[in-house]
PDB file of C-alpha atoms in Angstrom:
ATOM      1  CA  ALA K 178      98.088  96.301 102.319  1.00  0.00           C
ATOM      2  CA  GLN K 179     101.438  95.571 100.512  1.00  0.00           C
ATOM      3  CA  THR K 180     104.569  95.721 102.269  1.00  0.00           C
ATOM      4  CA  VAL K 181     107.786  95.200 101.918  1.00  0.00           C
ATOM      5  CA  THR K 182     110.164  94.290 104.926  1.00  0.00           C
ATOM      6  CA  GLN K 183     114.065  93.984 104.907  1.00  0.00           C
ATOM      7  CA  SER K 184     114.989  92.834 108.288  1.00  0.00           C
ATOM      8  CA  GLN K 185     118.676  94.041 107.461  1.00  0.00           C
ATOM      9  CA  PRO K 186     119.905  97.314 107.946  1.00  0.00           C
ATOM     10  CA  GLU K 187     123.402  97.263 107.827  1.00  0.00           C
ATOM     11  CA  MET K 188     125.619  94.232 106.375  1.00  0.00           C
ATOM     12  CA  SER K 189     129.167  93.610 105.608  1.00  0.00           C
ATOM     13  CA  VAL K 190     131.633  91.002 103.563  1.00  0.00           C
ATOM     14  CA  GLN K 191     134.732  90.484 103.026  1.00  0.00           C
ATOM     15  CA  GLU K 192     135.804  91.275  99.523  1.00  0.00           C
ATOM     16  CA  ALA K 193     135.604  87.675  96.909  1.00  0.00           C
ATOM     17  CA  GLU K 194     133.050  86.306  99.527  1.00  0.00           C
ATOM     18  CA  THR K 195     129.177  85.413  99.112  1.00  0.00           C
ATOM     19  CA  VAL K 196     126.531  87.137 101.295  1.00  0.00           C
ATOM     20  CA  THR K 197     123.061  87.204 101.128  1.00  0.00           C
ATOM     21  CA  LEU K 198     120.441  90.160 101.438  1.00  0.00           C
ATOM     22  CA  SER K 199     116.930  88.936 102.559  1.00  0.00           C
ATOM     23  CA  CYS K 200     113.812  90.697 101.637  1.00  0.00           C
ATOM     24  CA  THR K 201     109.987  89.206 102.200  1.00  0.00           C
ATOM     25  CA  TYR K 202     107.008  90.620 101.107  1.00  0.00           C
ATOM     26  CA  ASP K 203     103.251  90.504 101.533  1.00  0.00           C
ATOM     27  CA  THR K 204     100.436  90.836  99.155  1.00  0.00           C
ATOM     28  CA  SER K 205      97.040  89.177  98.213  1.00  0.00           C
ATOM     29  CA  GLU K 206      98.012  88.948  94.254  1.00  0.00           C
ATOM     30  CA  SER K 207      99.479  85.890  92.356  1.00  0.00           C
ATOM     31  CA  ASN K 208     100.989  87.618  89.750  1.00  0.00           C
ATOM     32  CA  TYR K 209     103.235  90.222  90.788  1.00  0.00           C
ATOM     33  CA  TYR K 210     107.403  91.460  89.642  1.00  0.00           C
ATOM     34  CA  LEU K 211     109.978  91.738  92.132  1.00  0.00           C
ATOM     35  CA  PHE K 212     113.422  93.471  91.986  1.00  0.00           C
ATOM     36  CA  TRP K 213     116.367  94.590  93.697  1.00  0.00           C
ATOM     37  CA  TYR K 214     118.114  97.985  93.272  1.00  0.00           C
ATOM     38  CA  LYS K 215     121.770  98.889  93.951  1.00  0.00           C
ATOM     39  CA  GLN K 216     122.365 102.704  95.215  1.00  0.00           C
ATOM     40  CA  PRO K 217     126.050 103.537  95.499  1.00  0.00           C
ATOM     41  CA  PRO K 218     127.376 106.412  97.457  1.00  0.00           C
ATOM     42  CA  SER K 219     126.373 108.401  93.573  1.00  0.00           C
ATOM     43  CA  ARG K 220     122.553 107.843  95.073  1.00  0.00           C
ATOM     44  CA  GLN K 221     121.729 106.798  91.021  1.00  0.00           C
ATOM     45  CA  MET K 222     119.446 104.034  91.956  1.00  0.00           C
ATOM     46  CA  ILE K 223     120.550 101.000  89.784  1.00  0.00           C
ATOM     47  CA  LEU K 224     118.174  97.961  88.415  1.00  0.00           C
ATOM     48  CA  VAL K 225     120.340  94.583  89.840  1.00  0.00           C
ATOM     49  CA  ILE K 226     117.616  91.950  89.266  1.00  0.00           C
ATOM     50  CA  ARG K 227     114.651  91.375  88.251  1.00  0.00           C
ATOM     51  CA  GLN K 228     111.993  88.645  88.955  1.00  0.00           C
ATOM     52  CA  GLU K 229     108.484  87.563  87.836  1.00  0.00           C
ATOM     53  CA  ALA K 230     106.479  85.440  89.848  1.00  0.00           C
ATOM     54  CA  TYR K 231     104.698  82.945  87.754  1.00  0.00           C
ATOM     55  CA  LYS K 232     108.482  81.894  86.949  1.00  0.00           C
ATOM     56  CA  GLN K 233     109.479  79.402  89.243  1.00  0.00           C
ATOM     57  CA  GLN K 234     113.440  79.452  88.133  1.00  0.00           C
ATOM     58  CA  ASN K 235     115.046  82.072  90.212  1.00  0.00           C
ATOM     59  CA  ALA K 236     116.333  85.011  88.313  1.00  0.00           C
ATOM     60  CA  THR K 237     120.358  85.184  87.986  1.00  0.00           C
ATOM     61  CA  GLU K 238     122.628  88.297  86.561  1.00  0.00           C
ATOM     62  CA  ASN K 239     126.209  87.309  86.515  1.00  0.00           C
ATOM     63  CA  ARG K 240     127.313  87.623  90.337  1.00  0.00           C
ATOM     64  CA  PHE K 241     123.920  88.040  91.602  1.00  0.00           C
ATOM     65  CA  SER K 242     121.218  85.566  92.063  1.00  0.00           C
ATOM     66  CA  VAL K 243     117.798  85.381  93.812  1.00  0.00           C
ATOM     67  CA  ASN K 244     115.974  82.442  95.992  1.00  0.00           C
ATOM     68  CA  PHE K 245     112.664  83.151  95.361  1.00  0.00           C
ATOM     69  CA  GLN K 246     110.230  81.256  97.289  1.00  0.00           C
ATOM     70  CA  LYS K 247     106.689  82.082  96.812  1.00  0.00           C
ATOM     71  CA  ALA K 248     104.871  80.465  99.120  1.00  0.00           C
ATOM     72  CA  ALA K 249     107.153  82.167 101.737  1.00  0.00           C
ATOM     73  CA  LYS K 250     106.775  85.025 100.287  1.00  0.00           C
ATOM     74  CA  SER K 251     110.803  85.590 100.334  1.00  0.00           C
ATOM     75  CA  PHE K 252     112.666  86.959  97.730  1.00  0.00           C
ATOM     76  CA  SER K 253     116.737  87.270  98.844  1.00  0.00           C
ATOM     77  CA  LEU K 254     119.566  88.271  97.132  1.00  0.00           C
ATOM     78  CA  LYS K 255     122.913  86.557  96.930  1.00  0.00           C
ATOM     79  CA  ILE K 256     126.004  88.496  96.229  1.00  0.00           C
ATOM     80  CA  SER K 257     128.758  85.548  94.506  1.00  0.00           C
ATOM     81  CA  ASP K 258     132.315  86.794  94.535  1.00  0.00           C
ATOM     82  CA  SER K 259     131.966  90.618  95.997  1.00  0.00           C
ATOM     83  CA  GLN K 260     133.426  93.431  94.573  1.00  0.00           C
ATOM     84  CA  LEU K 261     134.115  96.592  96.216  1.00  0.00           C
ATOM     85  CA  GLY K 262     132.280  98.560  93.848  1.00  0.00           C
ATOM     86  CA  ASP K 263     129.233  96.572  95.324  1.00  0.00           C
ATOM     87  CA  THR K 264     129.412  98.614  98.646  1.00  0.00           C
ATOM     88  CA  ALA K 265     125.619 100.131  98.133  1.00  0.00           C
ATOM     89  CA  MET K 266     122.369 100.466  99.613  1.00  0.00           C
ATOM     90  CA  TYR K 267     120.447  97.409  98.175  1.00  0.00           C
ATOM     91  CA  PHE K 268     116.592  98.038  97.996  1.00  0.00           C
ATOM     92  CA  CYS K 269     114.131  95.255  97.709  1.00  0.00           C
ATOM     93  CA  ALA K 270     110.627  96.197  95.253  1.00  0.00           C
ATOM     94  CA  PHE K 271     107.813  95.039  94.075  1.00  0.00           C
ATOM     95  CA  ILE K 272     105.010  95.729  91.884  1.00  0.00           C
ATOM     96  CA  GLU K 273     101.727  94.260  90.770  1.00  0.00           C
ATOM     97  CA  ASN K 274     100.990  92.901  87.833  1.00  0.00           C
ATOM     98  CA  THR K 275      98.349  95.285  87.501  1.00  0.00           C
ATOM     99  CA  GLY K 276      99.375  97.709  89.751  1.00  0.00           C
ATOM    100  CA  ASN K 277     101.437 100.988  88.710  1.00  0.00           C
ATOM    101  CA  GLN K 278     103.393 101.859  92.040  1.00  0.00           C
ATOM    102  CA  PHE K 279     106.085 100.333  93.677  1.00  0.00           C
ATOM    103  CA  TYR K 280     106.461  99.226  96.903  1.00  0.00           C
ATOM    104  CA  PHE K 281     110.001  99.514  97.851  1.00  0.00           C
ATOM    105  CA  GLY K 282     111.730  97.796 101.371  1.00  0.00           C
ATOM    106  CA  THR K 283     113.920  99.941 103.564  1.00  0.00           C
ATOM    107  CA  GLY K 284     117.014  99.249 102.447  1.00  0.00           C
ATOM    108  CA  THR K 285     119.880  97.093 103.489  1.00  0.00           C
ATOM    109  CA  SER K 286     123.389  99.308 103.630  1.00  0.00           C
ATOM    110  CA  LEU K 287     126.494  96.779 102.590  1.00  0.00           C
ATOM    111  CA  THR K 288     129.817  97.234 102.556  1.00  0.00           C
ATOM    112  CA  VAL K 289     132.547  95.000 100.840  1.00  0.00           C
ATOM    113  CA  ILE K 290     135.773  94.957 103.186  1.00  0.00           C
ATOM    114  CA  PRO K 291     139.056  94.773 101.299  1.00  0.00           C
TER     115      PRO K 291
ATOM    116  CA  GLY J 198     118.940  99.963  78.658  1.00  0.00           C
ATOM    117  CA  ALA J 199     116.321 102.840  79.126  1.00  0.00           C
ATOM    118  CA  VAL J 200     118.234 106.042  80.427  1.00  0.00           C
ATOM    119  CA  VAL J 201     116.123 108.761  82.691  1.00  0.00           C
ATOM    120  CA  SER J 202     117.846 111.833  83.071  1.00  0.00           C
ATOM    121  CA  GLN J 203     117.407 114.438  85.890  1.00  0.00           C
ATOM    122  CA  HIS J 204     118.207 118.391  85.576  1.00  0.00           C
ATOM    123  CA  PRO J 205     119.827 120.515  87.646  1.00  0.00           C
ATOM    124  CA  SER J 206     121.543 117.664  89.967  1.00  0.00           C
ATOM    125  CA  TRP J 207     122.629 119.949  92.436  1.00  0.00           C
ATOM    126  CA  VAL J 208     120.615 123.048  93.518  1.00  0.00           C
ATOM    127  CA  ILE J 209     121.006 126.010  96.254  1.00  0.00           C
ATOM    128  CA  CYS J 210     118.252 128.174  96.861  1.00  0.00           C
ATOM    129  CA  LYS J 211     116.927 130.807  99.275  1.00  0.00           C
ATOM    130  CA  SER J 212     113.898 130.473 101.320  1.00  0.00           C
ATOM    131  CA  GLY J 213     110.810 130.928  99.336  1.00  0.00           C
ATOM    132  CA  THR J 214     112.250 130.722  95.669  1.00  0.00           C
ATOM    133  CA  SER J 215     110.629 128.053  93.398  1.00  0.00           C
ATOM    134  CA  VAL J 216     112.861 125.530  91.916  1.00  0.00           C
ATOM    135  CA  LYS J 217     112.099 123.142  88.869  1.00  0.00           C
ATOM    136  CA  ILE J 218     113.225 120.228  88.398  1.00  0.00           C
ATOM    137  CA  GLU J 219     113.283 118.369  85.326  1.00  0.00           C
ATOM    138  CA  CYS J 220     112.775 114.753  84.373  1.00  0.00           C
ATOM    139  CA  ARG J 221     113.549 113.193  80.891  1.00  0.00           C
ATOM    140  CA  SER J 222     113.155 109.776  79.347  1.00  0.00           C
ATOM    141  CA  LEU J 223     115.851 109.920  76.488  1.00  0.00           C
ATOM    142  CA  ASP J 224     115.271 106.990  74.237  1.00  0.00           C
ATOM    143  CA  PHE J 225     111.727 105.431  75.349  1.00  0.00           C
ATOM    144  CA  GLN J 226     108.337 107.162  75.750  1.00  0.00           C
ATOM    145  CA  ALA J 227     106.907 107.403  79.530  1.00  0.00           C
ATOM    146  CA  THR J 228     103.146 107.590  79.614  1.00  0.00           C
ATOM    147  CA  THR J 229     103.958 107.617  83.477  1.00  0.00           C
ATOM    148  CA  MET J 230     106.532 109.434  85.562  1.00  0.00           C
ATOM    149  CA  PHE J 231     107.092 109.337  89.486  1.00  0.00           C
ATOM    150  CA  TRP J 232     108.264 111.578  92.012  1.00  0.00           C
ATOM    151  CA  TYR J 233     109.820 110.242  94.700  1.00  0.00           C
ATOM    152  CA  ARG J 234     111.791 112.067  97.768  1.00  0.00           C
ATOM    153  CA  GLN J 235     114.379 110.508  99.879  1.00  0.00           C
ATOM    154  CA  PHE J 236     116.125 111.429 102.972  1.00  0.00           C
ATOM    155  CA  PRO J 237     119.786 110.590 104.127  1.00  0.00           C
ATOM    156  CA  LYS J 238     119.985 106.946 104.646  1.00  0.00           C
ATOM    157  CA  GLN J 239     116.118 105.809 104.231  1.00  0.00           C
ATOM    158  CA  SER J 240     113.998 104.617 101.613  1.00  0.00           C
ATOM    159  CA  LEU J 241     112.019 106.467  98.326  1.00  0.00           C
ATOM    160  CA  MET J 242     109.015 107.530  99.585  1.00  0.00           C
ATOM    161  CA  LEU J 243     106.985 108.091  96.938  1.00  0.00           C
ATOM    162  CA  MET J 244     105.243 111.541  96.469  1.00  0.00           C
ATOM    163  CA  ALA J 245     103.595 111.747  93.164  1.00  0.00           C
ATOM    164  CA  THR J 246     102.667 109.943  90.048  1.00  0.00           C
ATOM    165  CA  SER J 247     102.720 112.103  87.276  1.00  0.00           C
ATOM    166  CA  ASN J 248     100.502 111.145  83.791  1.00  0.00           C
ATOM    167  CA  GLU J 249     100.978 112.401  80.357  1.00  0.00           C
ATOM    168  CA  GLY J 250      98.189 114.669  79.472  1.00  0.00           C
ATOM    169  CA  SER J 251      96.719 114.727  82.688  1.00  0.00           C
ATOM    170  CA  LYS J 252      96.794 115.547  86.767  1.00  0.00           C
ATOM    171  CA  ALA J 253      99.313 114.119  88.509  1.00  0.00           C
ATOM    172  CA  THR J 254      97.962 111.645  91.433  1.00  0.00           C
ATOM    173  CA  TYR J 255      99.620 112.778  94.667  1.00  0.00           C
ATOM    174  CA  GLU J 256     100.282 110.545  97.808  1.00  0.00           C
ATOM    175  CA  GLN J 257      98.933 111.242 100.965  1.00  0.00           C
ATOM    176  CA  GLY J 258     100.186 113.775 102.852  1.00  0.00           C
ATOM    177  CA  VAL J 259     101.956 115.561  99.777  1.00  0.00           C
ATOM    178  CA  GLU J 260     100.574 118.964  99.484  1.00  0.00           C
ATOM    179  CA  LYS J 261      99.987 119.409  95.543  1.00  0.00           C
ATOM    180  CA  ASP J 262     100.095 123.085  95.370  1.00  0.00           C
ATOM    181  CA  LYS J 263     103.719 123.206  97.404  1.00  0.00           C
ATOM    182  CA  PHE J 264     104.883 120.157  94.594  1.00  0.00           C
ATOM    183  CA  LEU J 265     103.505 121.258  91.082  1.00  0.00           C
ATOM    184  CA  ILE J 266     103.829 118.369  88.480  1.00  0.00           C
ATOM    185  CA  ASN J 267     103.630 118.752  85.311  1.00  0.00           C
ATOM    186  CA  HIS J 268     103.668 115.865  82.315  1.00  0.00           C
ATOM    187  CA  ALA J 269     103.239 117.878  78.940  1.00  0.00           C
ATOM    188  CA  SER J 270     105.125 115.307  76.874  1.00  0.00           C
ATOM    189  CA  LEU J 271     105.974 111.430  76.958  1.00  0.00           C
ATOM    190  CA  THR J 272     109.212 112.374  77.813  1.00  0.00           C
ATOM    191  CA  LEU J 273     109.557 115.328  80.221  1.00  0.00           C
ATOM    192  CA  SER J 274     107.690 115.189  83.731  1.00  0.00           C
ATOM    193  CA  THR J 275     108.658 118.249  85.218  1.00  0.00           C
ATOM    194  CA  LEU J 276     108.490 118.741  89.588  1.00  0.00           C
ATOM    195  CA  THR J 277     108.402 122.729  90.958  1.00  0.00           C
ATOM    196  CA  VAL J 278     108.795 123.142  94.106  1.00  0.00           C
ATOM    197  CA  THR J 279     107.414 126.345  95.214  1.00  0.00           C
ATOM    198  CA  SER J 280     107.906 128.387  97.664  1.00  0.00           C
ATOM    199  CA  ALA J 281     110.697 126.135  99.140  1.00  0.00           C
ATOM    200  CA  HIS J 282     111.593 126.371 102.595  1.00  0.00           C
ATOM    201  CA  PRO J 283     114.617 124.664 104.382  1.00  0.00           C
ATOM    202  CA  GLU J 284     112.433 121.718 105.219  1.00  0.00           C
ATOM    203  CA  ASP J 285     111.747 120.663 101.679  1.00  0.00           C
ATOM    204  CA  SER J 286     115.731 120.089 101.316  1.00  0.00           C
ATOM    205  CA  SER J 287     116.217 116.736 100.011  1.00  0.00           C
ATOM    206  CA  PHE J 288     116.796 114.487  97.320  1.00  0.00           C
ATOM    207  CA  TYR J 289     114.474 114.536  94.485  1.00  0.00           C
ATOM    208  CA  ILE J 290     114.251 111.108  92.088  1.00  0.00           C
ATOM    209  CA  CYS J 291     111.707 110.792  89.037  1.00  0.00           C
ATOM    210  CA  SER J 292     111.332 107.604  87.604  1.00  0.00           C
ATOM    211  CA  ALA J 293     109.870 106.312  84.789  1.00  0.00           C
ATOM    212  CA  ARG J 294     108.056 102.776  82.983  1.00  0.00           C
ATOM    213  CA  ASP J 295     108.416 102.170  79.404  1.00  0.00           C
ATOM    214  CA  LEU J 296     104.802 101.192  78.787  1.00  0.00           C
ATOM    215  CA  ILE J 297     104.997 102.081  74.984  1.00  0.00           C
ATOM    216  CA  GLY J 298     107.858 100.236  73.746  1.00  0.00           C
ATOM    217  CA  THR J 299     109.588  97.148  74.168  1.00  0.00           C
ATOM    218  CA  GLY J 300     111.464  97.738  76.983  1.00  0.00           C
ATOM    219  CA  VAL J 301     110.811  95.677  80.251  1.00  0.00           C
ATOM    220  CA  GLN J 302     106.994  97.310  81.264  1.00  0.00           C
ATOM    221  CA  GLU J 303     106.787  96.759  84.805  1.00  0.00           C
ATOM    222  CA  THR J 304     110.520  97.850  85.529  1.00  0.00           C
ATOM    223  CA  GLN J 305     110.916 101.418  86.658  1.00  0.00           C
ATOM    224  CA  TYR J 306     114.262 103.199  85.307  1.00  0.00           C
ATOM    225  CA  PHE J 307     115.370 105.656  87.570  1.00  0.00           C
ATOM    226  CA  GLY J 308     117.124 109.381  86.860  1.00  0.00           C
ATOM    227  CA  PRO J 309     120.287 110.175  88.831  1.00  0.00           C
ATOM    228  CA  GLY J 310     118.456 112.126  91.076  1.00  0.00           C
ATOM    229  CA  THR J 311     118.478 116.053  92.160  1.00  0.00           C
ATOM    230  CA  ARG J 312     119.804 117.563  95.607  1.00  0.00           C
ATOM    231  CA  LEU J 313     117.836 120.120  96.922  1.00  0.00           C
ATOM    232  CA  LEU J 314     119.464 122.521  99.546  1.00  0.00           C
ATOM    233  CA  VAL J 315     117.409 125.580 100.519  1.00  0.00           C
ATOM    234  CA  LEU J 316     119.068 128.349 102.255  1.00  0.00           C
TER     235      LEU J 316
END
């Protein structure tokens, strides 16, 4: 069964500092996609970053980057130069290449401290 | 990017009434939409997968007669909570995948959610 684990229920970071959110997953498939979604207090789910499993290069989007370790089934999110607007719940998600269902982690609540 | 809207964003109703929530893909066609339920400080729980022109697929433990889903067009899916009770109060989120157009097919685009409060 596919599972996604986020072991950090809550984290905090000082403004302008860097923070890393961890995510591990379990699958027997070789082709899949991984995502980080952000849910701010408005509760709108916002796509932060996306990674294809067949790509070795780690995805980056401005201040957001991932450390994708396929063998270890690890997909951590690094936020650089943290801003107050980064305060939100962050969900790691996974979908198989041939699948239809997203599998979400339990989320990490990130607070950026001014 | 792909935009998904939900209406209403807030609804308060009396126990025993039915509530309809609409989910629309605004700039792409979605053969498949998903309905989630989220409790405070928890993750999203998939309730059902809505397929255009066919019956929805419900997750285990979700009552299909309680949560009626209709996906009559490529841009609209509706969730009707029938005979709502206080325990149905929650945050309901829909999402859609752009499986036809040039968008990233694996990505789910989420609506802003609907807060339901049943008195």
